[in-house]
CSV table of C-alpha atoms in Angstrom, one decimal:
chain,number,residue,atom,x,y,z
A,1166,MET,CA,21.4,49.8,45.6
A,1167,VAL,CA,19.0,47.7,43.5
A,1168,PRO,CA,15.6,49.3,43.0
A,1169,ALA,CA,13.0,47.3,45.0
A,1170,GLY,CA,10.8,46.8,41.9
A,1171,ARG,CA,13.5,45.2,39.7
A,1172,PRO,CA,13.8,41.8,41.4
A,1173,LEU,CA,10.0,41.5,41.5
A,1174,SER,CA,9.8,42.4,37.9
A,1175,LEU,CA,12.4,39.7,37.1
A,1176,LEU,CA,10.3,37.2,39.0
A,1177,SER,CA,7.3,38.0,36.9
A,1178,ALA,CA,9.2,38.0,33.7
A,1179,VAL,CA,10.6,34.5,34.3
A,1180,TRP,CA,7.1,33.2,35.0
A,1181,LEU,CA,5.6,34.8,31.9
A,1182,ALA,CA,8.4,33.6,29.6
A,1183,ALA,CA,8.1,30.1,30.8
A,1184,SER,CA,4.3,30.1,30.5
A,1185,VAL,CA,4.2,30.6,26.8
A,1186,LEU,CA,2.4,27.5,25.4
A,1187,PRO,CA,0.6,26.7,22.2
A,1188,ALA,CA,-2.9,28.1,22.2
A,1189,THR,CA,-4.3,24.9,20.7
A,1190,ALA,CA,-2.8,22.6,23.3
A,1191,GLN,CA,-5.2,20.3,25.1
A,1192,VAL,CA,-5.0,20.8,28.9
A,1193,GLU,CA,-5.3,17.9,31.3
A,1194,HIS,CA,-5.9,18.7,35.0
A,1195,ASP,CA,-4.9,16.7,38.1
A,1196,ALA,CA,-5.2,17.2,41.8
A,1197,GLN,CA,-2.1,16.2,43.7
A,1198,LEU,CA,-0.5,16.3,47.2
A,1199,TRP,CA,3.2,16.8,47.6
A,1200,ILE,CA,4.9,16.2,51.0
A,1201,ASN,CA,8.5,17.3,51.4
A,1202,ALA,CA,10.8,16.9,54.4
A,1203,THR,CA,14.3,18.4,54.2
A,1204,THR,CA,17.1,18.7,56.7
A,1205,PHE,CA,19.7,21.4,56.4
A,1206,GLY,CA,23.0,21.7,58.2
A,1207,GLY,CA,26.7,22.5,58.0
A,1208,ILE,CA,30.0,23.1,59.8
A,1209,GLY,CA,31.8,26.3,59.0
A,1210,SER,CA,31.7,26.7,55.2
A,1211,PHE,CA,30.6,23.1,54.6
A,1212,ALA,CA,26.9,22.7,54.0
A,1213,TYR,CA,24.5,19.9,53.3
A,1214,PHE,CA,20.9,19.0,52.8
A,1215,ALA,CA,18.9,15.8,52.4
A,1216,GLU,CA,15.3,15.6,51.4
A,1217,VAL,CA,12.6,13.0,50.8
A,1218,GLN,CA,9.4,13.8,48.9
A,1219,PRO,CA,6.5,11.5,48.2
A,1220,ARG,CA,4.1,12.9,45.6
A,1221,PHE,CA,0.5,11.7,45.3
A,1222,GLY,CA,-1.4,12.2,42.0
A,1223,ASP,CA,-4.4,10.9,40.0
A,1224,GLY,CA,-6.8,12.9,42.2
A,1225,ILE,CA,-4.5,12.3,45.3
A,1226,SER,CA,-5.5,8.6,45.1
A,1227,ARG,CA,-2.0,7.0,44.6
A,1228,LEU,CA,1.7,7.5,45.0
A,1229,ASP,CA,2.9,8.9,41.7
A,1230,GLN,CA,6.5,9.7,42.5
A,1231,LEU,CA,9.1,9.3,45.3
A,1232,ILE,CA,12.2,11.5,45.4
A,1233,VAL,CA,15.2,11.1,47.6
A,1234,ARG,CA,17.7,13.9,47.2
A,1235,PRO,CA,20.9,14.5,49.2
A,1236,ALA,CA,23.6,17.1,48.4
A,1237,VAL,CA,26.8,18.6,49.9
A,1238,GLY,CA,28.0,22.1,49.4
A,1239,TRP,CA,30.3,25.0,50.2
A,1240,LYS,CA,29.4,28.5,51.2
A,1241,ILE,CA,31.0,31.3,49.2
A,1242,GLY,CA,30.6,34.2,51.5
A,1243,GLU,CA,27.3,34.9,53.4
A,1244,ALA,CA,25.0,34.9,50.4
A,1245,VAL,CA,26.1,32.2,48.0
A,1246,THR,CA,26.3,28.4,48.4
A,1247,LEU,CA,27.4,25.8,45.8
A,1248,TYR,CA,26.1,22.2,45.9
A,1249,GLN,CA,26.8,18.9,44.3
A,1250,GLY,CA,23.9,16.5,44.7
A,1251,TYR,CA,22.2,13.3,43.6
A,1252,ALA,CA,18.6,12.4,43.3
A,1253,ARG,CA,16.9,9.0,43.0
A,1254,VAL,CA,13.4,9.2,41.5
A,1255,GLU,CA,10.9,6.3,41.5
A,1256,ASN,CA,8.0,6.9,39.1
A,1257,THR,CA,4.8,5.0,39.0
A,1258,PRO,CA,2.6,6.7,36.3
A,1259,ALA,CA,-1.0,5.7,35.9
A,1260,GLY,CA,-1.6,3.3,33.0
A,1261,ALA,CA,2.1,3.0,32.2
A,1262,ARG,CA,5.1,1.0,33.4
A,1263,SER,CA,7.1,2.1,36.4
A,1264,PHE,CA,10.6,3.4,35.8
A,1265,SER,CA,13.4,4.9,37.8
A,1266,GLU,CA,15.6,8.0,37.3
A,1267,ASP,CA,19.0,8.9,38.6
A,1268,ARG,CA,20.1,12.6,38.6
A,1269,SER,CA,23.4,14.3,39.3
A,1270,PHE,CA,23.0,18.0,39.8
A,1271,GLN,CA,24.9,21.1,40.5
A,1272,GLN,CA,23.2,23.9,42.4
A,1273,LEU,CA,23.8,27.6,43.2
A,1274,GLY,CA,21.8,29.2,46.0
A,1275,TRP,CA,21.9,33.0,46.3
A,1276,GLU,CA,20.3,35.1,49.0
A,1277,ILE,CA,19.8,38.2,46.9
A,1278,GLY,CA,18.7,40.6,49.6
A,1279,THR,CA,15.8,42.3,51.3
A,1280,PHE,CA,13.8,45.1,49.5
A,1281,ASP,CA,11.0,46.8,51.4
A,1282,ARG,CA,10.8,43.9,53.9
A,1283,VAL,CA,10.6,41.4,51.0
A,1284,ALA,CA,13.4,38.8,51.1
A,1285,LEU,CA,14.4,37.6,47.7
A,1286,SER,CA,16.5,34.4,46.9
A,1287,SER,CA,17.4,32.5,43.8
A,1288,ARG,CA,18.2,28.8,43.1
A,1289,THR,CA,19.8,27.7,39.9
A,1290,ARG,CA,20.1,23.9,39.3
A,1291,PHE,CA,21.7,22.0,36.4
A,1292,GLU,CA,20.7,18.3,36.1
A,1293,GLN,CA,22.1,15.3,34.3
A,1294,ARG,CA,19.3,12.8,34.1
A,1295,PHE,CA,19.5,9.0,33.5
A,1296,GLN,CA,16.3,6.9,33.1
A,1297,THR,CA,15.9,3.1,33.1
A,1298,ASN,CA,13.6,3.3,30.0
A,1299,GLY,CA,16.3,4.7,27.8
A,1300,ARG,CA,20.0,5.1,27.3
A,1301,ASP,CA,20.4,8.8,26.6
A,1302,THR,CA,21.5,11.4,29.2
A,1303,GLY,CA,19.1,14.3,29.5
A,1304,PHE,CA,20.3,17.8,30.5
A,1305,ARG,CA,17.9,20.2,32.2
A,1306,LEU,CA,18.3,23.7,33.6
A,1307,ARG,CA,16.0,24.9,36.5
A,1308,GLN,CA,15.7,28.5,37.7
A,1309,MET,CA,13.8,29.5,40.8
A,1310,LEU,CA,13.1,32.9,42.3
A,1311,ARG,CA,11.5,33.1,45.8
A,1312,ALA,CA,10.0,36.0,47.7
A,1313,SER,CA,9.1,36.1,51.4
A,1314,LEU,CA,7.3,38.8,53.3
A,1315,PRO,CA,7.0,38.8,57.1
A,1316,LEU,CA,3.4,39.2,58.4
A,1317,THR,CA,4.4,40.0,61.9
A,1318,GLU,CA,7.0,42.1,63.7
A,1319,ALA,CA,8.5,39.1,65.4
A,1320,LYS,CA,11.8,37.8,64.0
A,1321,ASP,CA,11.3,34.5,62.2
A,1322,GLY,CA,7.5,34.8,62.5
A,1323,ILE,CA,4.8,33.8,60.0
A,1324,ALA,CA,5.6,34.9,56.5
A,1325,ALA,CA,3.8,35.0,53.1
A,1326,VAL,CA,5.8,33.1,50.5
A,1327,ALA,CA,5.7,33.0,46.7
A,1328,TRP,CA,8.1,31.4,44.3
A,1329,THR,CA,8.3,30.4,40.7
A,1330,GLU,CA,10.5,27.8,39.0
A,1331,ALA,CA,11.1,27.4,35.3
A,1332,PHE,CA,12.5,24.1,33.8
A,1333,VAL,CA,14.2,24.0,30.4
A,1334,ALA,CA,15.3,20.8,28.7
A,1335,LEU,CA,18.5,21.3,26.8
A,1336,ASN,CA,18.4,18.2,24.5
A,1337,ASP,CA,16.2,15.5,23.1
A,1338,THR,CA,16.4,12.0,24.6
A,1339,ASP,CA,15.3,8.5,23.6
A,1340,TRP,CA,13.1,8.4,26.8
A,1341,GLY,CA,11.0,11.3,25.8
A,1342,ALA,CA,12.6,14.6,26.8
A,1343,ARG,CA,12.3,17.3,24.2
A,1344,ALA,CA,14.6,20.4,24.0
A,1345,GLY,CA,12.9,23.6,25.1
A,1346,PHE,CA,10.3,24.5,27.7
A,1347,ASP,CA,9.6,21.6,30.0
A,1348,ARG,CA,7.5,22.9,32.9
A,1349,VAL,CA,6.9,25.8,35.3
A,1350,ARG,CA,5.8,25.7,38.9
A,1351,THR,CA,4.4,28.6,40.9
A,1352,PHE,CA,3.7,28.5,44.7
A,1353,VAL,CA,1.8,30.8,47.0
A,1354,GLY,CA,1.5,30.0,50.7
A,1355,LEU,CA,2.6,30.6,54.3
A,1356,SER,CA,5.8,29.8,56.2
A,1357,LEU,CA,5.1,28.9,59.8
A,1358,PRO,CA,7.9,28.9,62.4
A,1359,LEU,CA,8.6,25.8,64.4
A,1360,ALA,CA,11.3,25.0,67.0
A,1361,GLY,CA,14.6,26.7,66.4
A,1362,ARG,CA,15.0,27.8,62.8
A,1363,SER,CA,12.8,25.1,61.4
A,1364,THR,CA,9.7,25.9,59.4
A,1365,LEU,CA,6.6,24.4,57.8
A,1366,GLU,CA,5.5,25.8,54.5
A,1367,ILE,CA,1.9,25.1,53.4
A,1368,GLY,CA,0.3,26.3,50.2
A,1369,TYR,CA,-0.7,25.7,46.6
A,1370,ILE,CA,1.5,24.9,43.6
A,1371,ASN,CA,0.3,25.3,40.1
A,1372,GLN,CA,2.4,23.1,37.7
A,1373,THR,CA,2.1,23.4,34.0
A,1374,VAL,CA,3.9,20.6,32.0
A,1375,ASN,CA,4.6,20.5,28.3
A,1376,ALA,CA,3.4,17.0,27.5
A,1377,PRO,CA,3.8,15.0,24.3
A,1378,ALA,CA,1.3,15.2,21.4
A,1379,ALA,CA,0.5,18.9,21.9
A,1380,ARG,CA,-0.9,18.2,25.3
A,1381,VAL,CA,-0.4,20.3,28.4
A,1382,GLY,CA,-0.7,18.9,32.0
A,1383,MET,CA,-1.8,21.3,34.6
A,1384,ASP,CA,-1.4,20.0,38.2
A,1385,HIS,CA,-3.1,21.6,41.2
A,1386,ILE,CA,-1.0,20.7,44.2
A,1387,VAL,CA,-1.5,21.0,47.9
A,1388,SER,CA,2.1,21.4,49.2
A,1389,LEU,CA,3.4,20.6,52.7
A,1390,ASN,CA,7.1,21.4,53.1
A,1391,LEU,CA,8.9,20.7,56.4
A,1392,SER,CA,12.4,22.3,56.7
A,1393,VAL,CA,14.5,21.2,59.7
A,1394,ARG,CA,17.5,23.4,60.2
A,1395,GLN,CA,20.4,22.2,62.4
């Protein structure tokens, strides 16, 4: 039996470790809106998901990024699913040339368990990144820990949700990636039940990005996440 406090302590430790940034860094803030729609399904042990995510930045005034990300996977028992996926990312940064990114990724999803009514899960993703503004392949590791607490006695009712995800670049590239801490995202919000097992998550994401020239980007994001489960 895992003590209830240990997974929550791990969640906090990942966030604190990823948040270590130079004290002299200049912080640039931005308000953003991220809308995500994902469909999940499967037959037997076979699983899949596909998502589309437009992200609006620069004070929620323009489309900053568009991500399309499908994946297929295989369930290893009741708690673990392995995926192979692909992402196409269209980037239109303010004041700079647009560029595209292709990503191949491998993902491990783990339903850790429930502790004092708090359901914990983990997502580990390893990405191989290819951008049109360079020739190098970037390798990046992402680790997410998620906690969900039901707010009612009803099964699949409204729940409070919090998660944190740390990104670590594993190498330097000619298109700007630098080995080490890349960014960290932290979410707090609510999961609202829809028809069947589908849900709508609404809340706030704080994203801290390690930018070039000793700068730090801090994004304040309104997040709308629709999950349609077959």
